[in-house]
CSV table of C-alpha atoms and ligand atoms in Angstrom, one decimal:
chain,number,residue,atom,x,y,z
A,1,UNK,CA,0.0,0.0,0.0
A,2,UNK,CA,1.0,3.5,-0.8
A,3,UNK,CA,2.3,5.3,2.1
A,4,UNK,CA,-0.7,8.0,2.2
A,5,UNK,CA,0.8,11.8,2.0
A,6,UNK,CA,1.1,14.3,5.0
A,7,UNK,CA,-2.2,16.2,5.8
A,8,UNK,CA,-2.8,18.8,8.1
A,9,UNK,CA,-5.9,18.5,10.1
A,10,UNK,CA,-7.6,21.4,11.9
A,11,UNK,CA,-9.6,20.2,15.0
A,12,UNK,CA,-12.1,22.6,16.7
A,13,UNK,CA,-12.4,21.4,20.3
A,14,UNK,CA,-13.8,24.8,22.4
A,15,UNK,CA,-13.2,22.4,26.0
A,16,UNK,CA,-11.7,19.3,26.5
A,17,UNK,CA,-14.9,17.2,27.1
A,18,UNK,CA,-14.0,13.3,27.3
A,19,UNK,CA,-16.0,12.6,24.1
A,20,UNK,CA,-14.4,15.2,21.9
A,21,UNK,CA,-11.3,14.5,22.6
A,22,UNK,CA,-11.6,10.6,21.9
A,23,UNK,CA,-12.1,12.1,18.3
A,24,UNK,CA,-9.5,14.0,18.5
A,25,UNK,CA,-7.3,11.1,19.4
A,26,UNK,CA,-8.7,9.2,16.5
A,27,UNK,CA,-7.9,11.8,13.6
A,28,UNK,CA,-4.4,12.3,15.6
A,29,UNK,CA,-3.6,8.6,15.2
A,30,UNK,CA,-4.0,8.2,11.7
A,31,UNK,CA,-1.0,7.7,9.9
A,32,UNK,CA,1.0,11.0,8.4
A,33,UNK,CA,-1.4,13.3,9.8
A,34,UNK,CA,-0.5,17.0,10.9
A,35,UNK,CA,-3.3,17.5,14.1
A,36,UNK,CA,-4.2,21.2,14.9
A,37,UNK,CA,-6.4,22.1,17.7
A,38,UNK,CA,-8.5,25.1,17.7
A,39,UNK,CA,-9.4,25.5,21.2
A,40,UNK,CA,-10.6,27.9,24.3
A,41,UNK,CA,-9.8,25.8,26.6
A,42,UNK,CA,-6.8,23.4,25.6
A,43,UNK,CA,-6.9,19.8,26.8
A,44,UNK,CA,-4.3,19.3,29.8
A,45,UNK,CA,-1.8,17.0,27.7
A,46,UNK,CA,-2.6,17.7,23.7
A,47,UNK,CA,0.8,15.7,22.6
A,48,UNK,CA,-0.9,12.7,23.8
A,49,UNK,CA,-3.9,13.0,21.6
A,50,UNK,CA,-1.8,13.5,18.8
A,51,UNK,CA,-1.8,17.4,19.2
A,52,UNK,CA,1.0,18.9,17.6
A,53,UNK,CA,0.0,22.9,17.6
A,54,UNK,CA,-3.0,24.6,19.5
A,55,UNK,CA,-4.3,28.0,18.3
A,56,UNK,CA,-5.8,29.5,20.9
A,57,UNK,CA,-9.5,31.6,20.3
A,58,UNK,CA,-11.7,33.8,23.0
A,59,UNK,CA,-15.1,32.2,21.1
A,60,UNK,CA,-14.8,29.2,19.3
A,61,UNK,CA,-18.5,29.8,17.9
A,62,UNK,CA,-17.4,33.0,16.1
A,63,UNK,CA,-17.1,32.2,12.7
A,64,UNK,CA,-14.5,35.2,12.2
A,65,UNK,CA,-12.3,34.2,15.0
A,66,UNK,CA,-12.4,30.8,13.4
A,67,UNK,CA,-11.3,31.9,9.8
A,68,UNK,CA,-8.5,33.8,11.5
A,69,UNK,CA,-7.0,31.1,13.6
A,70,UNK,CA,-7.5,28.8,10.5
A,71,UNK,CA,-5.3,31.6,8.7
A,72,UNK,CA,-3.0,31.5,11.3
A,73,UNK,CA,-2.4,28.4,11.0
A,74,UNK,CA,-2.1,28.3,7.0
A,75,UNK,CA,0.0,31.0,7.3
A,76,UNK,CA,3.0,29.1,9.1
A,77,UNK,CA,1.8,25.1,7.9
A,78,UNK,CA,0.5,25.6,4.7
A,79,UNK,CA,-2.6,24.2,3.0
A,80,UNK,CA,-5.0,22.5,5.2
A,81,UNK,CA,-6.4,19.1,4.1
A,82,UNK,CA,-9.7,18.8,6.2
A,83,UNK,CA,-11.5,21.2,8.5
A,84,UNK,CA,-13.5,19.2,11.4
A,85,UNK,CA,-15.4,19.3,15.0
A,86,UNK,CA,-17.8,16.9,16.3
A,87,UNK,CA,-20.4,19.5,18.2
A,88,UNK,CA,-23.3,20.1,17.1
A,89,UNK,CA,-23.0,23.9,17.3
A,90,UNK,CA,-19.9,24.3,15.6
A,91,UNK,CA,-21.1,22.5,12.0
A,92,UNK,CA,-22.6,25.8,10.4
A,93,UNK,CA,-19.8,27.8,11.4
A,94,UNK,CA,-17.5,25.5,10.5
A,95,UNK,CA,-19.3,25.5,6.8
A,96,UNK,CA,-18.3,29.2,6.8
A,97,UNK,CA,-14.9,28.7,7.1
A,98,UNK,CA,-14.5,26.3,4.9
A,99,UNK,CA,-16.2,28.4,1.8
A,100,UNK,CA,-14.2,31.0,2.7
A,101,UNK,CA,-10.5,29.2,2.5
A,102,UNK,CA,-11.6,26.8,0.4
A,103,UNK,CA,-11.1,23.8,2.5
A,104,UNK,CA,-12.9,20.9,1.1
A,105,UNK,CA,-16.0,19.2,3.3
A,106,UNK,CA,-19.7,20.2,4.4
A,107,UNK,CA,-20.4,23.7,3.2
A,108,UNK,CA,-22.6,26.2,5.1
A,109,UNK,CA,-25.8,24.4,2.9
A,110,UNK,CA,-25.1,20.7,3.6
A,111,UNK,CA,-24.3,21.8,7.4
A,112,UNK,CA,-27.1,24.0,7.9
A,113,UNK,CA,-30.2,21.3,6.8
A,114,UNK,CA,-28.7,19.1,9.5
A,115,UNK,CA,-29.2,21.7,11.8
A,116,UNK,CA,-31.7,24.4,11.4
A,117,UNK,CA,-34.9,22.0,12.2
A,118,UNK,CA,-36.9,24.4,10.2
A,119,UNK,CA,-35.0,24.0,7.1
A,120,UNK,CA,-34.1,20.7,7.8
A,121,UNK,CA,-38.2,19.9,7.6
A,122,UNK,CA,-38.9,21.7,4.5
A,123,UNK,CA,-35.8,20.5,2.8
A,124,UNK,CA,-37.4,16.5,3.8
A,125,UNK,CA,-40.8,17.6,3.1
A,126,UNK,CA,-39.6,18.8,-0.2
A,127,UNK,CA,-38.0,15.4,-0.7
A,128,UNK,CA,-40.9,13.1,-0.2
A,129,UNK,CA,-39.8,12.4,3.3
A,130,UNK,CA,-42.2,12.2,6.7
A,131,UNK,CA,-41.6,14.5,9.0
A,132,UNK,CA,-44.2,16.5,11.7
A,133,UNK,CA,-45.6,20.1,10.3
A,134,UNK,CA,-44.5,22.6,11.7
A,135,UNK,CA,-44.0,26.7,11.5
A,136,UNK,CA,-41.8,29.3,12.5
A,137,UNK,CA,-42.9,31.7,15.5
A,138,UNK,CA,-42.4,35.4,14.7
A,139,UNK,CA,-44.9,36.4,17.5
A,140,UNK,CA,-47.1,34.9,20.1
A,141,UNK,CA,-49.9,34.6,17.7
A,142,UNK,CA,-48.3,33.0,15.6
A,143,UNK,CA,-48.4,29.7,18.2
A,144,UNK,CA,-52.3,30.0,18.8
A,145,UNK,CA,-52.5,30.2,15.0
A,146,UNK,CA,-50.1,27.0,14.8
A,147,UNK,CA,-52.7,24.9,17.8
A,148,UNK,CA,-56.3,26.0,16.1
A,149,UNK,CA,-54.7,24.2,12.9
A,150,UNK,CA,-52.6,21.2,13.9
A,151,UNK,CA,-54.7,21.2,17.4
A,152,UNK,CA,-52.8,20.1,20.5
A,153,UNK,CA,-50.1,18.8,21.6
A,154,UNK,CA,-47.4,20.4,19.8
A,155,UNK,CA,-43.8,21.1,20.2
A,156,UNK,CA,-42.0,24.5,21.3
A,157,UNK,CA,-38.3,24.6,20.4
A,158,UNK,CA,-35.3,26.6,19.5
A,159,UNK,CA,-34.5,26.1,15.5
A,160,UNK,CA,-31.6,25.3,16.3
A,161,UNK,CA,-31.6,23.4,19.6
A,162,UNK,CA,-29.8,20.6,21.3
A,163,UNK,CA,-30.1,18.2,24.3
A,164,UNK,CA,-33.8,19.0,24.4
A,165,UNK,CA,-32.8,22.7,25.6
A,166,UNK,CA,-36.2,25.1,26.3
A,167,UNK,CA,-38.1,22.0,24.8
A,168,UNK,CA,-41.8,22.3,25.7
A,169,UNK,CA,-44.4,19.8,25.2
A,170,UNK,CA,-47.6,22.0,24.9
A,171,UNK,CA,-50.7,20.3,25.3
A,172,UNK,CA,-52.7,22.6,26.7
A,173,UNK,CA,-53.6,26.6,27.0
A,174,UNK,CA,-52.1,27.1,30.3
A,175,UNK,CA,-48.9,25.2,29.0
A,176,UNK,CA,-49.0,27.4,25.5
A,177,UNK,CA,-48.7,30.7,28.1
A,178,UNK,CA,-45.8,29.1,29.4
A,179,UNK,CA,-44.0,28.5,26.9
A,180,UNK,CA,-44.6,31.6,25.6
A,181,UNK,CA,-43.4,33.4,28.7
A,182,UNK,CA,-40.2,31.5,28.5
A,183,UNK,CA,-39.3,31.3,24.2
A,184,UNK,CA,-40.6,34.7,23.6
A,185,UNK,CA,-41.0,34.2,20.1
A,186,UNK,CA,-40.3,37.4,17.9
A,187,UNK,CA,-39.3,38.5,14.5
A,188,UNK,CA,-35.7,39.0,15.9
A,189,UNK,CA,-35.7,35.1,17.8
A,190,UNK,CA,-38.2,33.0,16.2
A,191,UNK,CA,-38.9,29.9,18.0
A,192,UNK,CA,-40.1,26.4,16.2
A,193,UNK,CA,-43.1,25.0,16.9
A,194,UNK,CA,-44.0,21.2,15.8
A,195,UNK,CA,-47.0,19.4,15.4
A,196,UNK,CA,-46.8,16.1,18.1
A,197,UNK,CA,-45.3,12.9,17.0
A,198,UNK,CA,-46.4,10.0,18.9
A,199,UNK,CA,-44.9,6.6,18.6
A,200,UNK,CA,-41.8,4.9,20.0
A,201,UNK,CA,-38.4,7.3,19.6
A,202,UNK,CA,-35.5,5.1,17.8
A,203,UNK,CA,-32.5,6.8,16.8
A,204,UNK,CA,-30.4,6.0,13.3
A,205,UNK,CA,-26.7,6.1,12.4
A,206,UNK,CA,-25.0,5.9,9.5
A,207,UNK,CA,-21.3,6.5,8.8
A,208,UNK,CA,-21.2,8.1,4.8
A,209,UNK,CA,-18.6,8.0,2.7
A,210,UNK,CA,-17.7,9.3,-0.5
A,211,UNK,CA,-21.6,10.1,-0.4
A,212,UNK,CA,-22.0,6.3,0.2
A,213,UNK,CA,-23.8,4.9,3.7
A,214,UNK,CA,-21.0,2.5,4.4
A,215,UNK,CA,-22.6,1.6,7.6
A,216,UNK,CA,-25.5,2.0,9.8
A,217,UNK,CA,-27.3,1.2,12.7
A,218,UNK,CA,-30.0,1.9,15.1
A,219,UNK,CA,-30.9,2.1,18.6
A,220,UNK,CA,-34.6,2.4,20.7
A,221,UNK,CA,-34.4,5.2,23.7
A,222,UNK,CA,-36.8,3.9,27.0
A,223,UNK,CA,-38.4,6.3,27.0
A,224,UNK,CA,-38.0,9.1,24.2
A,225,UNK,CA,-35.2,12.2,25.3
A,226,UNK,CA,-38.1,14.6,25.7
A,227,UNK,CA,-40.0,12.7,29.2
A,228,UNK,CA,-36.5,11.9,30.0
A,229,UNK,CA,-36.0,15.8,30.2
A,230,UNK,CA,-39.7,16.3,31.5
A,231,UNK,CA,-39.0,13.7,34.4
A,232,UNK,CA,-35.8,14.5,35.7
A,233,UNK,CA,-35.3,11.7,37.9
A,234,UNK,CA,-36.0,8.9,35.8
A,235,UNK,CA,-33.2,6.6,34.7
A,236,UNK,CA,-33.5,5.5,30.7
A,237,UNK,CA,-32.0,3.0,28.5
A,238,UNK,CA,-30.7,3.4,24.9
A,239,UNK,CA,-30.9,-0.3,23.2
A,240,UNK,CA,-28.7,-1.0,20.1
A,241,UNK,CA,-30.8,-4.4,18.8
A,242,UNK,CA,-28.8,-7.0,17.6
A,243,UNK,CA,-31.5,-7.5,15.3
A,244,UNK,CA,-31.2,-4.4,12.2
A,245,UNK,CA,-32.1,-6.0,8.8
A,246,UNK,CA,-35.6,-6.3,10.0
A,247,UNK,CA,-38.2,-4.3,7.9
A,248,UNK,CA,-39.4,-1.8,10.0
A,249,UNK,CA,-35.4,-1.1,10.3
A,250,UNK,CA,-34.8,-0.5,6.8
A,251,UNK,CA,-37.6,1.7,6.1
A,252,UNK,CA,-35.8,3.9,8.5
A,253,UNK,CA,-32.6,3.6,7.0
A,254,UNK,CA,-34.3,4.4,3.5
A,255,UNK,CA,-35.3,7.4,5.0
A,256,UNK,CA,-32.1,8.4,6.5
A,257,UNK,CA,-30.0,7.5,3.5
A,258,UNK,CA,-32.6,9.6,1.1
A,259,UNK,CA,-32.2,12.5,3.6
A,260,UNK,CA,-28.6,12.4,3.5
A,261,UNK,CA,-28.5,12.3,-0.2
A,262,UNK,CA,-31.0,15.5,-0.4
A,263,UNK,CA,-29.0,17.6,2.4
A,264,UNK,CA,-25.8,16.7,0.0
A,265,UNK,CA,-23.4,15.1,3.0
A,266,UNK,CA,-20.4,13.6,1.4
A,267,UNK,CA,-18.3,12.2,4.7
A,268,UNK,CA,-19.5,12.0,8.2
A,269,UNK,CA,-21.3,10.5,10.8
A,270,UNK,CA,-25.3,11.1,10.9
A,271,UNK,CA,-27.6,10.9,13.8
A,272,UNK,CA,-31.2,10.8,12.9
A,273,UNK,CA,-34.2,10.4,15.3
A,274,UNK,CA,-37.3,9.1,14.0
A,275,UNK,CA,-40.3,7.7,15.5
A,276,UNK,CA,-42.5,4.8,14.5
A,277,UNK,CA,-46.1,5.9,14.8
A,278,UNK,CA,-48.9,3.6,16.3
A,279,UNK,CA,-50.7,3.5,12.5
A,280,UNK,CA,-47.3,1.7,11.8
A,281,UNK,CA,-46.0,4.7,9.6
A,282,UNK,CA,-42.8,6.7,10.4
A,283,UNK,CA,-41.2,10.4,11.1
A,284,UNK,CA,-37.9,11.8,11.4
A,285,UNK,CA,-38.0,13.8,14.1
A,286,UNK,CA,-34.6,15.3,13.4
A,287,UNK,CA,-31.4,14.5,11.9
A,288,UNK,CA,-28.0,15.7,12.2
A,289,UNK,CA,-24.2,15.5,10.9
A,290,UNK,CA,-22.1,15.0,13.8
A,291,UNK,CA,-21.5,12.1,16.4
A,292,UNK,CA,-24.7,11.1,18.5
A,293,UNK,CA,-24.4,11.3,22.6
A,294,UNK,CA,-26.0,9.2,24.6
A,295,UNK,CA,-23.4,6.9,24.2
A,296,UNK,CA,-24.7,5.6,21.2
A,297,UNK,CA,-21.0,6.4,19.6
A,298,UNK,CA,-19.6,3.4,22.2
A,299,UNK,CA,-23.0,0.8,21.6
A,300,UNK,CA,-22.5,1.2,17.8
A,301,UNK,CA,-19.1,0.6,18.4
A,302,UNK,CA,-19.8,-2.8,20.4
A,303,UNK,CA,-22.4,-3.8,17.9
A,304,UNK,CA,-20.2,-3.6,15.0
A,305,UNK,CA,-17.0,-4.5,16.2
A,306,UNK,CA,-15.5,-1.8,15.1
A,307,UNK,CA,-13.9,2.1,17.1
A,308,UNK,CA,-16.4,4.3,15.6
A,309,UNK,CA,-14.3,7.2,15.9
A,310,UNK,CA,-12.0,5.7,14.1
A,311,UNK,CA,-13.6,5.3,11.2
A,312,UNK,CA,-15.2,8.6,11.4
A,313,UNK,CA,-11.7,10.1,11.3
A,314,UNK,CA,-10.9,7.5,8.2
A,315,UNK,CA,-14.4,9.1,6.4
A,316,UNK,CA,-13.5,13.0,7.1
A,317,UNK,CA,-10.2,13.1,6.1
A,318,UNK,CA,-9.3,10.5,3.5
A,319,UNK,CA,-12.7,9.3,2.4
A,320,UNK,CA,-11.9,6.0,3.3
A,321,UNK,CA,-14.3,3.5,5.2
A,322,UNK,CA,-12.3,-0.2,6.4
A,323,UNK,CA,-15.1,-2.2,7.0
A,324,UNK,CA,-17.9,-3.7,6.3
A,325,UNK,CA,-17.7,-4.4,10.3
A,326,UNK,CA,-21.4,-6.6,10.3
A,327,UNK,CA,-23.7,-6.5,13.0
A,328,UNK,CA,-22.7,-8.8,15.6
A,329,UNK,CA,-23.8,-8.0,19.1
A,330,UNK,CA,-26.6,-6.0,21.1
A,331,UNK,CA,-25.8,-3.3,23.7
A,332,UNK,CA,-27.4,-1.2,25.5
A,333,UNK,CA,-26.8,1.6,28.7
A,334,UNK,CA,-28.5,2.8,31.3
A,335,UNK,CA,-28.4,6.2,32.6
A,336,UNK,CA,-28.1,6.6,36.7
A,337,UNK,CA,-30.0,9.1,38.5
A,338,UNK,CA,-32.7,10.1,40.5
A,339,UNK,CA,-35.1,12.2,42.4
A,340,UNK,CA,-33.6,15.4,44.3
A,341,UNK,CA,-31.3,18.5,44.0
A,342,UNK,CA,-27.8,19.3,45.4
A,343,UNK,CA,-24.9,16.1,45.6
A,344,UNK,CA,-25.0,12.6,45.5
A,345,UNK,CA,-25.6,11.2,49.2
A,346,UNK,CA,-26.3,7.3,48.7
A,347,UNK,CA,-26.2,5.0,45.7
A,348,UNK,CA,-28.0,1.8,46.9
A,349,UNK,CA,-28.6,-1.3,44.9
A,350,UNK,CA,-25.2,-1.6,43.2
A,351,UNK,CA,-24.1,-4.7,44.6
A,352,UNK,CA,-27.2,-6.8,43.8
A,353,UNK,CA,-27.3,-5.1,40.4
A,354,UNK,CA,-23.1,-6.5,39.9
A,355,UNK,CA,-24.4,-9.7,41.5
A,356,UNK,CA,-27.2,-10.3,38.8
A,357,UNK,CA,-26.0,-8.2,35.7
A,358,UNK,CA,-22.1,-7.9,36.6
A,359,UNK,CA,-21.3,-10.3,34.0
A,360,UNK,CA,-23.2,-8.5,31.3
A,361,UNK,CA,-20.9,-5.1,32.1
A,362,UNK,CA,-18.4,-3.7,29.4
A,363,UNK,CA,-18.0,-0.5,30.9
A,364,UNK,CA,-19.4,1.8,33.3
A,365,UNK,CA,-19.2,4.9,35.3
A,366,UNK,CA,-20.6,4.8,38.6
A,367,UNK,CA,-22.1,7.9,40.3
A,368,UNK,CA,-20.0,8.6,43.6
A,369,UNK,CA,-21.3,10.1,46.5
A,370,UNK,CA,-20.5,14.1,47.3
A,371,UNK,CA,-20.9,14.2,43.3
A,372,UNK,CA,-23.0,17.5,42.1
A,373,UNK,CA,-25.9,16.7,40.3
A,374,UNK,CA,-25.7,16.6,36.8
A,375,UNK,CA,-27.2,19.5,34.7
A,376,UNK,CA,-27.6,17.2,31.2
A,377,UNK,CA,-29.7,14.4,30.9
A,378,UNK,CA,-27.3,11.8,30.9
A,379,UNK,CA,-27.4,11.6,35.1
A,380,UNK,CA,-24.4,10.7,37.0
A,381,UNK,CA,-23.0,7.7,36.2
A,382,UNK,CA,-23.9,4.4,33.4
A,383,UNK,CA,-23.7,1.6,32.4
A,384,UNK,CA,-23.1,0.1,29.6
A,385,UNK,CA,-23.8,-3.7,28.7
A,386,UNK,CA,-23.5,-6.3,25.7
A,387,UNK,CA,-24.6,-9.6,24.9
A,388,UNK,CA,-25.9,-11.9,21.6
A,389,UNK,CA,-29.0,-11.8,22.4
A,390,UNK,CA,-30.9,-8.0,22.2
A,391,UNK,CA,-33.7,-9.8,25.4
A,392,UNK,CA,-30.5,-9.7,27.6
A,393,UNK,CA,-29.0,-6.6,26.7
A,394,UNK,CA,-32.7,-5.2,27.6
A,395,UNK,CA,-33.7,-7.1,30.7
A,396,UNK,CA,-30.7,-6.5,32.4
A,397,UNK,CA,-31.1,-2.6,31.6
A,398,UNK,CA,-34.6,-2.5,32.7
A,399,UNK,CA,-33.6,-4.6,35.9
A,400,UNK,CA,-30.6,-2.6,36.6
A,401,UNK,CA,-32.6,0.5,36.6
A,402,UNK,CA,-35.0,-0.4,38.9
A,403,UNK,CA,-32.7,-2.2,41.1
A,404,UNK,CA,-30.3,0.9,41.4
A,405,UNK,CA,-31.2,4.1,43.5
A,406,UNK,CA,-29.2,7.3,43.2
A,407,UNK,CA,-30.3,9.9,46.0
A,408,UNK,CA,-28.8,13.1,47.0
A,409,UNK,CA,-28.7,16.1,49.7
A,410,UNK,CA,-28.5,19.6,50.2
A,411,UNK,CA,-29.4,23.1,47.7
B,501,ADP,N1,-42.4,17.2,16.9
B,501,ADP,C1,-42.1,16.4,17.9
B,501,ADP,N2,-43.0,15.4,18.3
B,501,ADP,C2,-42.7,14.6,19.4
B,501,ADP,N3,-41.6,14.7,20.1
B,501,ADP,C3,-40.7,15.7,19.8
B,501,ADP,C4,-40.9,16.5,18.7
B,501,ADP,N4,-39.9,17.4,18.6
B,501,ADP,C5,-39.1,17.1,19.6
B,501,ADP,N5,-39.6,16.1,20.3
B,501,ADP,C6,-39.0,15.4,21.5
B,501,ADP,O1,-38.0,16.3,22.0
B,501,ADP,C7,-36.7,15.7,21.9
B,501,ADP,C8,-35.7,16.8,21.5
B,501,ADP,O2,-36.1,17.4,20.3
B,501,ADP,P1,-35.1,17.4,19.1
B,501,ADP,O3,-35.9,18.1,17.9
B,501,ADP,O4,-34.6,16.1,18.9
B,501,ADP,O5,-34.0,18.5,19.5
B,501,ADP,P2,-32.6,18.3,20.2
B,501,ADP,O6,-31.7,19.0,19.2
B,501,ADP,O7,-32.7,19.1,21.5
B,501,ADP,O8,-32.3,16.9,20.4
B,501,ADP,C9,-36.8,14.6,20.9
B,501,ADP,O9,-35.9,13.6,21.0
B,501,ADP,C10,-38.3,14.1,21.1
B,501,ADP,O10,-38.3,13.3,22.2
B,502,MG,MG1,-32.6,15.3,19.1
């Protein structure tokens, strides 16, 4: 095999979270590649990750400090091969730079369908593809207008949310004043608003490249991300079935691949959610260009066989996919956390839960008492589990959650 040529890599990583910076370490362990950070806040030992410069910005979310630390960097390295980041907020901005060095990769178009839900719906609507109705809030009217014609519930969100931030379910008056009070939707800050889609919540992955689905996969989230947000204390289970090349499966992978195709994504990873209705049809709910959470990255992973961020980096910057890593396993994890405010006080139940699932455990971070309470809705601690068989993966989950108690004490 050809040894492949140097590239230079620019990284965006604002903070050093734990899942960016697995990236990171994938793109800065591919072979001849040139890793350049873009950070606020550097991570504590960047040579490690495969580092080898960071540029340093005040706001990594302004698209003008970005094209100038890109410069910066041009200006002392030369050309630069690929332009990436893995948060969600940074894609559109990212598509900015990129048109305006001429970097090859998602431009501002492709970027922004994946994220602006609004466009994002009329670009699948325009495509043939299911997706809830929905209309952009200038004004407080504008949300009564949107319930006397789609009728309640609907959905309240920013355009361009993420982790369910200022979500609303609004199913009724008292709820629509609410939400109101809190988007105040105006020419200036529109807010979305949805029509309801009811059905179970699945999520949808697939890693493209050279504008090929190379590989994909799904998971089901007990219960969906919005009544995990809603009820705070509940601790929820993402399943990856070992089962995929079932029907109802590939309808949803038609979807997401036909969605891909229409938003024009050449390389990446996608995340779609999309909900399977009780008349048996289906929705996307959302879908977007980056690396899912929930540690759906990790069960894909297990599922497969495969380091997904591995062959994420291989797709960004050299187009190149080293599979066809088959389906092999189920696994699933389970979010700890429960009913309170202020810091972890008492964890109970772990030691039956090792006694009856222990075995089933890949990997795991335990809440520990004294911990603060987390603000996201990934609680304070999980647990991850595998197996052959997608009933085990699912009845330990359900088993572990109700066998595990997370309390806490204080403001
Ligand atoms: N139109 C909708 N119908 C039903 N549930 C919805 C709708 N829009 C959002 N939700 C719920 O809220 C969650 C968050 O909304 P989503 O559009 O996925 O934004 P985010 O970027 O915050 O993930 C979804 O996973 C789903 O559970
Ligand atoms: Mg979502």
């Amino acid at each position: 095999m050809p040894a492949s040529p140097l590239r230079t890599v620019v990284f965006v990583a604002p903070f050093p979270a734990d899942t960016t910076l697995r990236f990171c370490a994938a793109v800065g362990g591919l072979a001849n590649v040139r890793l350049i950070g873009v950070c606020q806040k550097p991570p504590p030992n960047p040579g490690a990750l495969g580092f080898q410069h960071i540029e340093l910005v005040n706001d990594a979310l302004d698209v003008d400090q970005l094209t100038d630390a890109v410069r910066r960097i041009q200006g002392v390295v030369g050309p630069i091969h690929r332009l990436v980041a893995v948060l969600e907020d940074l894609q559109v901005q990212l598509g900015h730079v990129r048109e305006r060095l001429g970097i090859e990769g998602p431009n501002v178009r492709t970027a922004s369908c994946f994220r602006d839900k609004a466009l994002m719906k009329d670009v699948l609507r325009g495509a043939g593809l299911p997706c809830a109705r929905h209309k952009m809030l200038h004004s407080e009217q504008d949300l009564w207008d949107f319930v006397e014609q789609v009728g309640f519930p609907v959905v309240v969100k920013p355009p361009a949310g993420a982790g369910c931030r200022s979500t609303w379910r609004v199913s009724d008056p008292q709820t629509l004043v609410e939400a109101l009070r809190d988007t105040r939707p105006s020419p200036a800050r529109p807010v979305l608003a949805e029509e309801f889609l009811t059905g179970a919540e699945h999520s949808l992955e697939t890693l493209v490249v050279n504008g090929i689905p190379r590989l994909w996969s799904v998971t089901r989230y007990y219960p969906s991300p919005l009544e995990v947000t809603e009820k705070d204390w509940i601790q929820w289970c993402v399943v990856a079935p070992r089962e995929r090349d079932i029907p109802l499966f590939e309808r949803a992978r038609d979807l997401s691949f036909a969605a891909i195709k229409a938003f024009g994504l050449r390389d990446g990873l996608t995340h779609m959610e999309w909900f399977h209705r009780p008349d048996g049809s289906l929705a996307i709910g959302e879908i977007a260009a980056r690396p899912p959470g929930a540690r759906i990255v990790q069960l894909t992973g297990i599922a497969h066989g495969c380091d997904l961020h591995v062959a994420w980096a291989r797709a960004v910057v050299d187009g190149a996919f080293d599979g066809p890593f088959p389906r092999q396993r189920a696994a699933g994890v389970a979010f700890l956390r429960g009913q309170g405010k202020g810091r972890v006080s008492k964890i109970e139940g772990l030691d039956e839960a090792q006694r009856k699932m222990g075995a089933l455990v890949v990997d795991r971070k335990l809440p520990e008492v004294g911990q603060p309470r987390a603000s996201g809705y990934e609680g304070e601690g999980w647990v991850v589990v595998s197996h052959d068989r997608t009933e085990v993966v699912r009845q330990a989950l359900f088993e572990l959650i109700t066998t595990v108690k997370v309390s806490y004490s204080g403001a």
